[in-house]
mmCIF file of C-alpha atoms in Angstrom:
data_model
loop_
_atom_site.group_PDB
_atom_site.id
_atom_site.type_symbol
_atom_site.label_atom_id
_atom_site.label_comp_id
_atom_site.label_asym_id
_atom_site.label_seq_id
_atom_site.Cartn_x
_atom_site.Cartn_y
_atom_site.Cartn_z
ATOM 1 C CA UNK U 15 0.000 0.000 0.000
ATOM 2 C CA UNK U 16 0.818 3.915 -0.681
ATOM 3 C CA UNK U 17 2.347 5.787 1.829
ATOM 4 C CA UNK U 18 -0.729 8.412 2.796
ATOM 5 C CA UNK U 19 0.185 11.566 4.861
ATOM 6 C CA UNK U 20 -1.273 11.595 8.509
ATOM 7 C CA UNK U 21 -4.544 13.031 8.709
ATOM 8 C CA UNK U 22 -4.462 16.473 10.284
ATOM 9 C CA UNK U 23 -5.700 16.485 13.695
ATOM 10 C CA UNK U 24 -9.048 18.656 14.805
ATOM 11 C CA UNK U 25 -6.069 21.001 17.088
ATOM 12 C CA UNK U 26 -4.062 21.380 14.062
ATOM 13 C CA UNK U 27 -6.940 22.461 11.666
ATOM 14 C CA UNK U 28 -7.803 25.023 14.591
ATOM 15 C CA UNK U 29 -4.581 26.380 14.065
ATOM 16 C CA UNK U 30 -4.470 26.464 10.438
ATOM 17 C CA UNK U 31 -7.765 28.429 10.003
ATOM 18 C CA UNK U 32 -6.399 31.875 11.535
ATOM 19 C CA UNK U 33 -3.839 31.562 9.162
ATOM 20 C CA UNK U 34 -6.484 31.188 6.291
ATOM 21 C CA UNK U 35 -8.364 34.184 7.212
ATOM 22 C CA UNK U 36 -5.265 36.111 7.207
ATOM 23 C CA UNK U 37 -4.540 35.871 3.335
ATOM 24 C CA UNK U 38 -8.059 37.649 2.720
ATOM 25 C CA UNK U 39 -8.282 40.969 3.080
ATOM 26 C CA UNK U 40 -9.977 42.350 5.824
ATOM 27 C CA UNK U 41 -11.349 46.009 7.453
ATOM 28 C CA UNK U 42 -10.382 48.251 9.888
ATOM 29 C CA UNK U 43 -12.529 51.111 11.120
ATOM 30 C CA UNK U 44 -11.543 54.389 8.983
ATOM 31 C CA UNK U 45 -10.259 52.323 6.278
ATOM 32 C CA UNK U 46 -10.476 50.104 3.376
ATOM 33 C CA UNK U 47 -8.259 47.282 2.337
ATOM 34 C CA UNK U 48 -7.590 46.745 -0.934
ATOM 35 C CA UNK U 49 -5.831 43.201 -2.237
ATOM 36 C CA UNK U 50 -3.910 41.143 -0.422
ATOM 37 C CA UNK U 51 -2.033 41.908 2.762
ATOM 38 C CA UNK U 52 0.834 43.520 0.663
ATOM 39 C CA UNK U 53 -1.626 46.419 -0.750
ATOM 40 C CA UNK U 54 -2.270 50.186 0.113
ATOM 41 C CA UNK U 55 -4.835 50.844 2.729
ATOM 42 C CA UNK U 56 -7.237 53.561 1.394
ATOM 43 C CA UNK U 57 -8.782 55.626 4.223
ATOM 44 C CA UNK U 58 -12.769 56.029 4.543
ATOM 45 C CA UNK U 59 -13.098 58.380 6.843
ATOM 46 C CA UNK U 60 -12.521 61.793 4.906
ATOM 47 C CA UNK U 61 -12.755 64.258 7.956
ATOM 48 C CA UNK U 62 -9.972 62.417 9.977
ATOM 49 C CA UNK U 63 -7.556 61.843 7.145
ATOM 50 C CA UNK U 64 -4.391 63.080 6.536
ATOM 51 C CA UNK U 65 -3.012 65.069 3.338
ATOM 52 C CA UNK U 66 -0.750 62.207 2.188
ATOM 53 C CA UNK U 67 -4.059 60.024 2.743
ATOM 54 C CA UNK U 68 -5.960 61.867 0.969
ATOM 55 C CA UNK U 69 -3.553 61.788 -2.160
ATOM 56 C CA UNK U 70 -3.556 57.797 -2.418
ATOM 57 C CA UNK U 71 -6.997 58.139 -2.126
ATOM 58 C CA UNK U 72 -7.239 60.000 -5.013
ATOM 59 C CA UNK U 73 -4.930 58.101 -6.757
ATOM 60 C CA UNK U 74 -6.506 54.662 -6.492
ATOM 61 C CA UNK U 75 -10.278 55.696 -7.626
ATOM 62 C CA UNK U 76 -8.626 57.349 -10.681
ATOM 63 C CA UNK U 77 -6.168 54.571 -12.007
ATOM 64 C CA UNK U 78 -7.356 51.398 -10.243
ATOM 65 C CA UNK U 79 -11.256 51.548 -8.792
ATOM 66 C CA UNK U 80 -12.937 48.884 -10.446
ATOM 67 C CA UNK U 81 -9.921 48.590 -13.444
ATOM 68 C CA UNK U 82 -9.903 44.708 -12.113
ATOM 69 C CA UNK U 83 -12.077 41.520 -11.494
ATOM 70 C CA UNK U 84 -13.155 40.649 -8.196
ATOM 71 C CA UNK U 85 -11.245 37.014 -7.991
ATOM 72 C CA UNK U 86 -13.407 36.378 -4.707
ATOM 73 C CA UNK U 87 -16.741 37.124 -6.461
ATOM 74 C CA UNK U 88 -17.190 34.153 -8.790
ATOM 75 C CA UNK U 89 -16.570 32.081 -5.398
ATOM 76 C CA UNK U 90 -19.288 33.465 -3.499
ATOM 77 C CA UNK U 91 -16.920 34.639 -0.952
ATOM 78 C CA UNK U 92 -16.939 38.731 -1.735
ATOM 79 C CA UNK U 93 -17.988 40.010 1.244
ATOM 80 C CA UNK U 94 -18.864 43.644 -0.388
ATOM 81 C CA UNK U 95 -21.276 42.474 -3.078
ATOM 82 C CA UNK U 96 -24.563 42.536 -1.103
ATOM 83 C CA UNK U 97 -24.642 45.730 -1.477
ATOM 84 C CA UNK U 98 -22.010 46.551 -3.808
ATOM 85 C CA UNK U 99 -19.580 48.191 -2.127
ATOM 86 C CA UNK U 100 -16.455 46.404 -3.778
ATOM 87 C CA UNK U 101 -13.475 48.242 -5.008
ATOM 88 C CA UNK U 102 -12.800 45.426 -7.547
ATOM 89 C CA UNK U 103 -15.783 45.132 -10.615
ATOM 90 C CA UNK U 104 -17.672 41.771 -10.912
ATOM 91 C CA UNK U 105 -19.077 41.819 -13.876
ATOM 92 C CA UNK U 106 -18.946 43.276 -17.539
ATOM 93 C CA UNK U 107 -20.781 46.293 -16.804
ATOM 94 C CA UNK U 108 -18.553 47.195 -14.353
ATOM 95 C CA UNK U 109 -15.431 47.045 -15.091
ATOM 96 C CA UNK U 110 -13.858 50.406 -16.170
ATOM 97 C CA UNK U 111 -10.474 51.300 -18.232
ATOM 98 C CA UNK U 112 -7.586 52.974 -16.501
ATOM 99 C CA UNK U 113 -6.890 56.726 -17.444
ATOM 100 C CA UNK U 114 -3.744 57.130 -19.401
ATOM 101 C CA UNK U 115 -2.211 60.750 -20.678
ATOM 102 C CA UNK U 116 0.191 59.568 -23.483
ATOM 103 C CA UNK U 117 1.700 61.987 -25.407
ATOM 104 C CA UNK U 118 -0.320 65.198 -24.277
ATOM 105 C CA UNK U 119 -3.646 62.863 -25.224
ATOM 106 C CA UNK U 120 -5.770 61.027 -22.529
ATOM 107 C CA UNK U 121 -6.735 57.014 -24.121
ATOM 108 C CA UNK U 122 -10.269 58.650 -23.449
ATOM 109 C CA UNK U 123 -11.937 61.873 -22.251
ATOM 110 C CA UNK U 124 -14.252 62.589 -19.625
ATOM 111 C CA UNK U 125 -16.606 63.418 -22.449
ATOM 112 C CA UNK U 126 -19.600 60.928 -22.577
ATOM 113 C CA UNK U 127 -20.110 58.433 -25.667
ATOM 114 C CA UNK U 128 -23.729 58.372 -27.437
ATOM 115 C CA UNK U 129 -23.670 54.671 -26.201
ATOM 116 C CA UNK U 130 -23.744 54.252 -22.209
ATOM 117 C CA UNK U 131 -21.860 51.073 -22.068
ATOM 118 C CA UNK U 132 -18.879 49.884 -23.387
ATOM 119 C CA UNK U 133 -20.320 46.443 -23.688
ATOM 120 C CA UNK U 134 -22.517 48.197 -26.670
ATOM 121 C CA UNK U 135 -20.411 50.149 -27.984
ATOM 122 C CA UNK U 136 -18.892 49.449 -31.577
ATOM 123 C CA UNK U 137 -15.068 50.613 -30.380
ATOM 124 C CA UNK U 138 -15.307 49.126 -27.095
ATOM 125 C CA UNK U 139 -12.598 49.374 -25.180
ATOM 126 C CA UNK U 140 -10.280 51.430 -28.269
ATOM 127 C CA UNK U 141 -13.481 54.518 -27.539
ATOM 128 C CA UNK U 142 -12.380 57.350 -27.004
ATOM 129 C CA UNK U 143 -15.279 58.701 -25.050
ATOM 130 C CA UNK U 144 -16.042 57.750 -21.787
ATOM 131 C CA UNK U 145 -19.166 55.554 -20.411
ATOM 132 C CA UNK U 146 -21.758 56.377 -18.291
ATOM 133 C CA UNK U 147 -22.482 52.911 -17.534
ATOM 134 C CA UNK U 148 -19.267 51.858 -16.404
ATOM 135 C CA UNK U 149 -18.854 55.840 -14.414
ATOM 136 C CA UNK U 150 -15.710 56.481 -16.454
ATOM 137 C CA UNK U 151 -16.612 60.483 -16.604
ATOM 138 C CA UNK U 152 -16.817 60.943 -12.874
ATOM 139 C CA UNK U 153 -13.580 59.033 -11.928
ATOM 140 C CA UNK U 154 -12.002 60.466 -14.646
ATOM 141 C CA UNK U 155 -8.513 62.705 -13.963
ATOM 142 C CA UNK U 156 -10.491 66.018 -15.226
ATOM 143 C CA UNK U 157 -13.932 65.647 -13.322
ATOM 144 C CA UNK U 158 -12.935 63.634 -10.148
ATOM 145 C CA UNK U 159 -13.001 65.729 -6.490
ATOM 146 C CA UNK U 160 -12.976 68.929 -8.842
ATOM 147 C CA UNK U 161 -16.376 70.017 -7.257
ATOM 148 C CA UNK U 162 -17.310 70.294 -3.518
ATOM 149 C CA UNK U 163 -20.121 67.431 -2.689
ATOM 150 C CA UNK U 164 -23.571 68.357 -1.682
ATOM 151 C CA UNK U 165 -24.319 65.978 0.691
ATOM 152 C CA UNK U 166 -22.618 66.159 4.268
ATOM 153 C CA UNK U 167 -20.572 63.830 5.843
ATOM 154 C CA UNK U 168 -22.030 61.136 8.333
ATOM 155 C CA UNK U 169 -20.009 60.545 11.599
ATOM 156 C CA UNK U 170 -17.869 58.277 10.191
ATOM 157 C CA UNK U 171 -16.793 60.589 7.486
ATOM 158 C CA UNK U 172 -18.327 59.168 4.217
ATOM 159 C CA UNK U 173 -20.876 60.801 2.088
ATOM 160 C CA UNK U 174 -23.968 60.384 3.298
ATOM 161 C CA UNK U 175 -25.901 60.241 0.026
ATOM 162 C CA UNK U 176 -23.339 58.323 -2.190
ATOM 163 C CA UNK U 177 -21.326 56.436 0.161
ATOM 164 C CA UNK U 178 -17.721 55.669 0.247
ATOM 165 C CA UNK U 179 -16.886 55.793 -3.533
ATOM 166 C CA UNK U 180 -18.144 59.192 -3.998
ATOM 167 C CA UNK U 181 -16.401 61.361 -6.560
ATOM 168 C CA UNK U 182 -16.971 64.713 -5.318
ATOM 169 C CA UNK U 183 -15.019 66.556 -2.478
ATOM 170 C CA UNK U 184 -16.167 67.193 0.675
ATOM 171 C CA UNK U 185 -13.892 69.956 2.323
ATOM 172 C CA UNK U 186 -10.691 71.934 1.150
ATOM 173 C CA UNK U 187 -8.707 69.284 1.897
ATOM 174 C CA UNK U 188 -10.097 66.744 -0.497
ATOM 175 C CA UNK U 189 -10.924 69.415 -3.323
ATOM 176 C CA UNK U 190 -8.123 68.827 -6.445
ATOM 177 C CA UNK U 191 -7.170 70.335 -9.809
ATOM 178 C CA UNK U 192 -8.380 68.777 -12.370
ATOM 179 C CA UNK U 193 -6.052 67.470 -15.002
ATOM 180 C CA UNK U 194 -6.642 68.158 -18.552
ATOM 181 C CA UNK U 195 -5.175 67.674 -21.946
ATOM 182 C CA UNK U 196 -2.654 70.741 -23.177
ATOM 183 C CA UNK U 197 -4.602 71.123 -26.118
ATOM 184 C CA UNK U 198 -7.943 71.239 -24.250
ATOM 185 C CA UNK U 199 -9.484 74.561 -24.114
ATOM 186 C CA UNK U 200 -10.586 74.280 -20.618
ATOM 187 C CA UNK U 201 -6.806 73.840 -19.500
ATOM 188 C CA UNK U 202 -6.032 77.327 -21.263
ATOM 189 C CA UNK U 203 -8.714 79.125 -19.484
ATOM 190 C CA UNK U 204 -6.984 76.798 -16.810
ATOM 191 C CA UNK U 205 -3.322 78.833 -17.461
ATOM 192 C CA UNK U 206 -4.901 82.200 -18.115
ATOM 193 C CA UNK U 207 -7.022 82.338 -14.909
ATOM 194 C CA UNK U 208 -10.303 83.278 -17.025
ATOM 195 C CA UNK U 209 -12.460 79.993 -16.131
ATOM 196 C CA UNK U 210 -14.387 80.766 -13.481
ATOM 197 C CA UNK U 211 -15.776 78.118 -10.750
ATOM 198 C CA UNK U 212 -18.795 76.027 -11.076
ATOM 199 C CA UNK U 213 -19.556 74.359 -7.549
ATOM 200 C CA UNK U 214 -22.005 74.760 -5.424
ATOM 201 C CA UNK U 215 -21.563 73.439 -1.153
ATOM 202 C CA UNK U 216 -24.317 71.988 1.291
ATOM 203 C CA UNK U 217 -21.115 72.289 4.190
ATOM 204 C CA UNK U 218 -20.334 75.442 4.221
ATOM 205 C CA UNK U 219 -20.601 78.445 2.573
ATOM 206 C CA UNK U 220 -17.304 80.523 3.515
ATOM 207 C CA UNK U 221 -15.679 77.282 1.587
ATOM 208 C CA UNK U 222 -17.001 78.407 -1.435
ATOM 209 C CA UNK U 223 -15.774 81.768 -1.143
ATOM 210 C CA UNK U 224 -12.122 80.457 -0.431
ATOM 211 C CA UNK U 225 -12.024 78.206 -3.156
ATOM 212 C CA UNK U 226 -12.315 81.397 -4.921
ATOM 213 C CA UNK U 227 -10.181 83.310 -3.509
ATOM 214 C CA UNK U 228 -7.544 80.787 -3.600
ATOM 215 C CA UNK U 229 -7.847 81.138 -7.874
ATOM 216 C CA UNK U 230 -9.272 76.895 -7.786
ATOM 217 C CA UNK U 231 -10.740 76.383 -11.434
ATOM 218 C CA UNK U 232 -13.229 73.880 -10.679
ATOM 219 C CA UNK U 233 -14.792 72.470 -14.101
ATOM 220 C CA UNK U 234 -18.353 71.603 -14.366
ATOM 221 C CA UNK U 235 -19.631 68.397 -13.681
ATOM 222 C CA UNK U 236 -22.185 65.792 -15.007
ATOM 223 C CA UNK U 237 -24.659 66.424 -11.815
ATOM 224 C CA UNK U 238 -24.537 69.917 -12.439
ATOM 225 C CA UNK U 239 -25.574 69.437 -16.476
ATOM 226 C CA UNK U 240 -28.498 66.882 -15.098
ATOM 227 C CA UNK U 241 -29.697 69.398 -12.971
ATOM 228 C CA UNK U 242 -29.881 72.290 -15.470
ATOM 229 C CA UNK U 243 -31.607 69.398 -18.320
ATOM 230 C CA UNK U 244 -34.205 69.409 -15.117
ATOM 231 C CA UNK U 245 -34.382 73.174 -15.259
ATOM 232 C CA UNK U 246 -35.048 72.583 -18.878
ATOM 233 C CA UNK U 247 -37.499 70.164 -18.903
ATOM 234 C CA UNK U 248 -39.495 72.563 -16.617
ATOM 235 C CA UNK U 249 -39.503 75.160 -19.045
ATOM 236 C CA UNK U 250 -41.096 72.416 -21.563
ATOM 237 C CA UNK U 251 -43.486 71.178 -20.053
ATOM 238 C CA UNK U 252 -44.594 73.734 -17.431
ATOM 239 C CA UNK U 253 -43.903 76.985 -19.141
ATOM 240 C CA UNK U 254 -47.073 79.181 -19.467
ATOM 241 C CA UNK U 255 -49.495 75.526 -19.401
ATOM 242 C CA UNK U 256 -51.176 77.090 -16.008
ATOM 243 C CA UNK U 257 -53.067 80.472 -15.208
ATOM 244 C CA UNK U 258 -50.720 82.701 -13.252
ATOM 245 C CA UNK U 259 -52.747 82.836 -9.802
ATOM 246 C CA UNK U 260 -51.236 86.098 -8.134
ATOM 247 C CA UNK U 261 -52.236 87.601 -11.524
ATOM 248 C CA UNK U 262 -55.394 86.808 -11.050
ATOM 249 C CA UNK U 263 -55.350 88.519 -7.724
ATOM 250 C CA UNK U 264 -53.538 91.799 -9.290
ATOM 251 C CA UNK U 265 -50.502 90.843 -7.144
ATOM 252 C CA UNK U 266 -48.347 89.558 -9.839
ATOM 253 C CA UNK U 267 -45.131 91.199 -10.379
ATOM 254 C CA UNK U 268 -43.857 90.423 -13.879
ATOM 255 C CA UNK U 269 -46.021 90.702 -16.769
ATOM 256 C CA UNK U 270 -46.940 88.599 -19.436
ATOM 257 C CA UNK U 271 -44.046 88.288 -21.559
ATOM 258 C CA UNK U 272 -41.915 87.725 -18.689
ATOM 259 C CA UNK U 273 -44.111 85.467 -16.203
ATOM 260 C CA UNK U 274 -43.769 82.018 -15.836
ATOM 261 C CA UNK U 275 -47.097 81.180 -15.913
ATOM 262 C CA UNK U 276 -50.122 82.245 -18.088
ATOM 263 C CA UNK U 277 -51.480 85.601 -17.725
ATOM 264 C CA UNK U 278 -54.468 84.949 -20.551
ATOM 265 C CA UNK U 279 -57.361 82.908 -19.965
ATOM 266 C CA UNK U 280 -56.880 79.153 -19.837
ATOM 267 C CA UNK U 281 -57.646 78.894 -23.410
ATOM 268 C CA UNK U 282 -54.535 80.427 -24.113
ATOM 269 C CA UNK U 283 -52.702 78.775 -21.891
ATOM 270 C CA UNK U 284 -49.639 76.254 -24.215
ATOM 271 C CA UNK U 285 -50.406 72.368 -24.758
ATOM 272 C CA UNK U 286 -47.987 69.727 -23.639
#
């Protein structure tokens, strides 16, 4: 017969299984491990971090967030995909490209392809345009922490709207330039000091002012162009389609080519 190995005792299994855990990766509070026991430690808690902290933060959710498979996912053993909370993607629509500035050009813009995903779109990963799908924009180099977050920090110091991964700043500290191309026209208003600031703070007000004071050129992001496509979709659909009640009243202080609402009868009033 063979020679078989000795069977491994119930004590020495016991002692093998802290060993075990300690090649996954595990959690402190404040802070998020990413990889195996060799890799950085990105901080969660914004308000308590340091400056150096807050610079590998930024550096990891540009060039690696989600630029990898989870390995642990198709195993079932992910502990951050119920909800997903993972730094690592799990599946196609996930998965994003990493930011590269070769030769003065970017491999892709912040600028968002007619197709949402790259999955669907004809140049796939070669596209030069980023995907909304796969949140390529808001991670990307030129839009990432360049605007001040609207939602305030919980106690632990993560967004309290978006979570962890958000992509806007929250504070001074964790507000950064934005990076463009040389040839892009936004990084010569950039150089001249002509672009002017487009941000708007829930924190605090006074930060807004010292952003510009400091000279920050803080580019405009894909919330803000949502929000003003709401503004526009108000004018569509609910510009002069109801009677204008203080007019009614003779309280009204615009008039009718400037109101808001209908000053004629209801008749008169537009269709949607």
């Amino acid at each position: 017969p063979l020679d078989r190995p000795p069977l491994e005792s119930a004590s020495g299994a016991s002692r093998l299984k802290p060993r075990m855990m300690q090649k996954k990766s595990r959690s402190r509070s404040g802070s998020l491990k990413i990889g195996k026991s060799s890799g950085p430690r990105i901080v969660t808690n914004i308000r308590g971090a340091t400056k150096q902290q807050i610079i590998t933060r930024h550096n990891f959710y540009m060039y690696e967030f989600r630029t990898k498979y989870c390995q642990d996912f198709p195993l079932f053993m992910c502990k951050q995909a119920k909800p997903y909370t993972c730094v690592k993607a799990h599946y196609e629509n996930n998965i994003r490209r990493r930011p590269r500035l070769v030769n003065g050009k970017f491999n892709f813009t912040d600028k968002l392809c007619t197709f949402a995903s790259i999955t669907d779109c004809p140049r796939a990963m070669s596209c030069c345009f980023s995907h909304r799908v796969q949140k390529e924009h808001i991670y990307h180099p030129s839009l990432y922490k360049t605007q001040l977050c609207e939602s305030p920090l919980t106690e632990d110091g993560i967004c309290a709207e978006f979570g962890v991964h958000c992509a806007k700043a929250h504070g001074l500290k964790d507000l950064r330039q934005p990076q463009y191309e040389p040839e892009d026209p936004r990084a010569q208003a950039q150089r001249s000091g002509s672009a002017s600031p487009q941000f708007r703070s829930a924190d605090s007000g006074q930060e807004s002012k010292l952003v510009e004071s400091q000279g920050l050129q803080i580019s405009k992001t894909f919330d803000e162009n949502t929000k003003e496509l709401k503004i526009h979709a108000d004018y569509m659909y609910k510009f002069r389609v109801e009677s204008c009640i203080p007019h009614s009243m003779g309280q009204c202080q615009f008039d009718g080519k400037t109101c808001f609402h209908s000053h004629g009868t209801p008749a008169e009033s537009r269709r949607i």
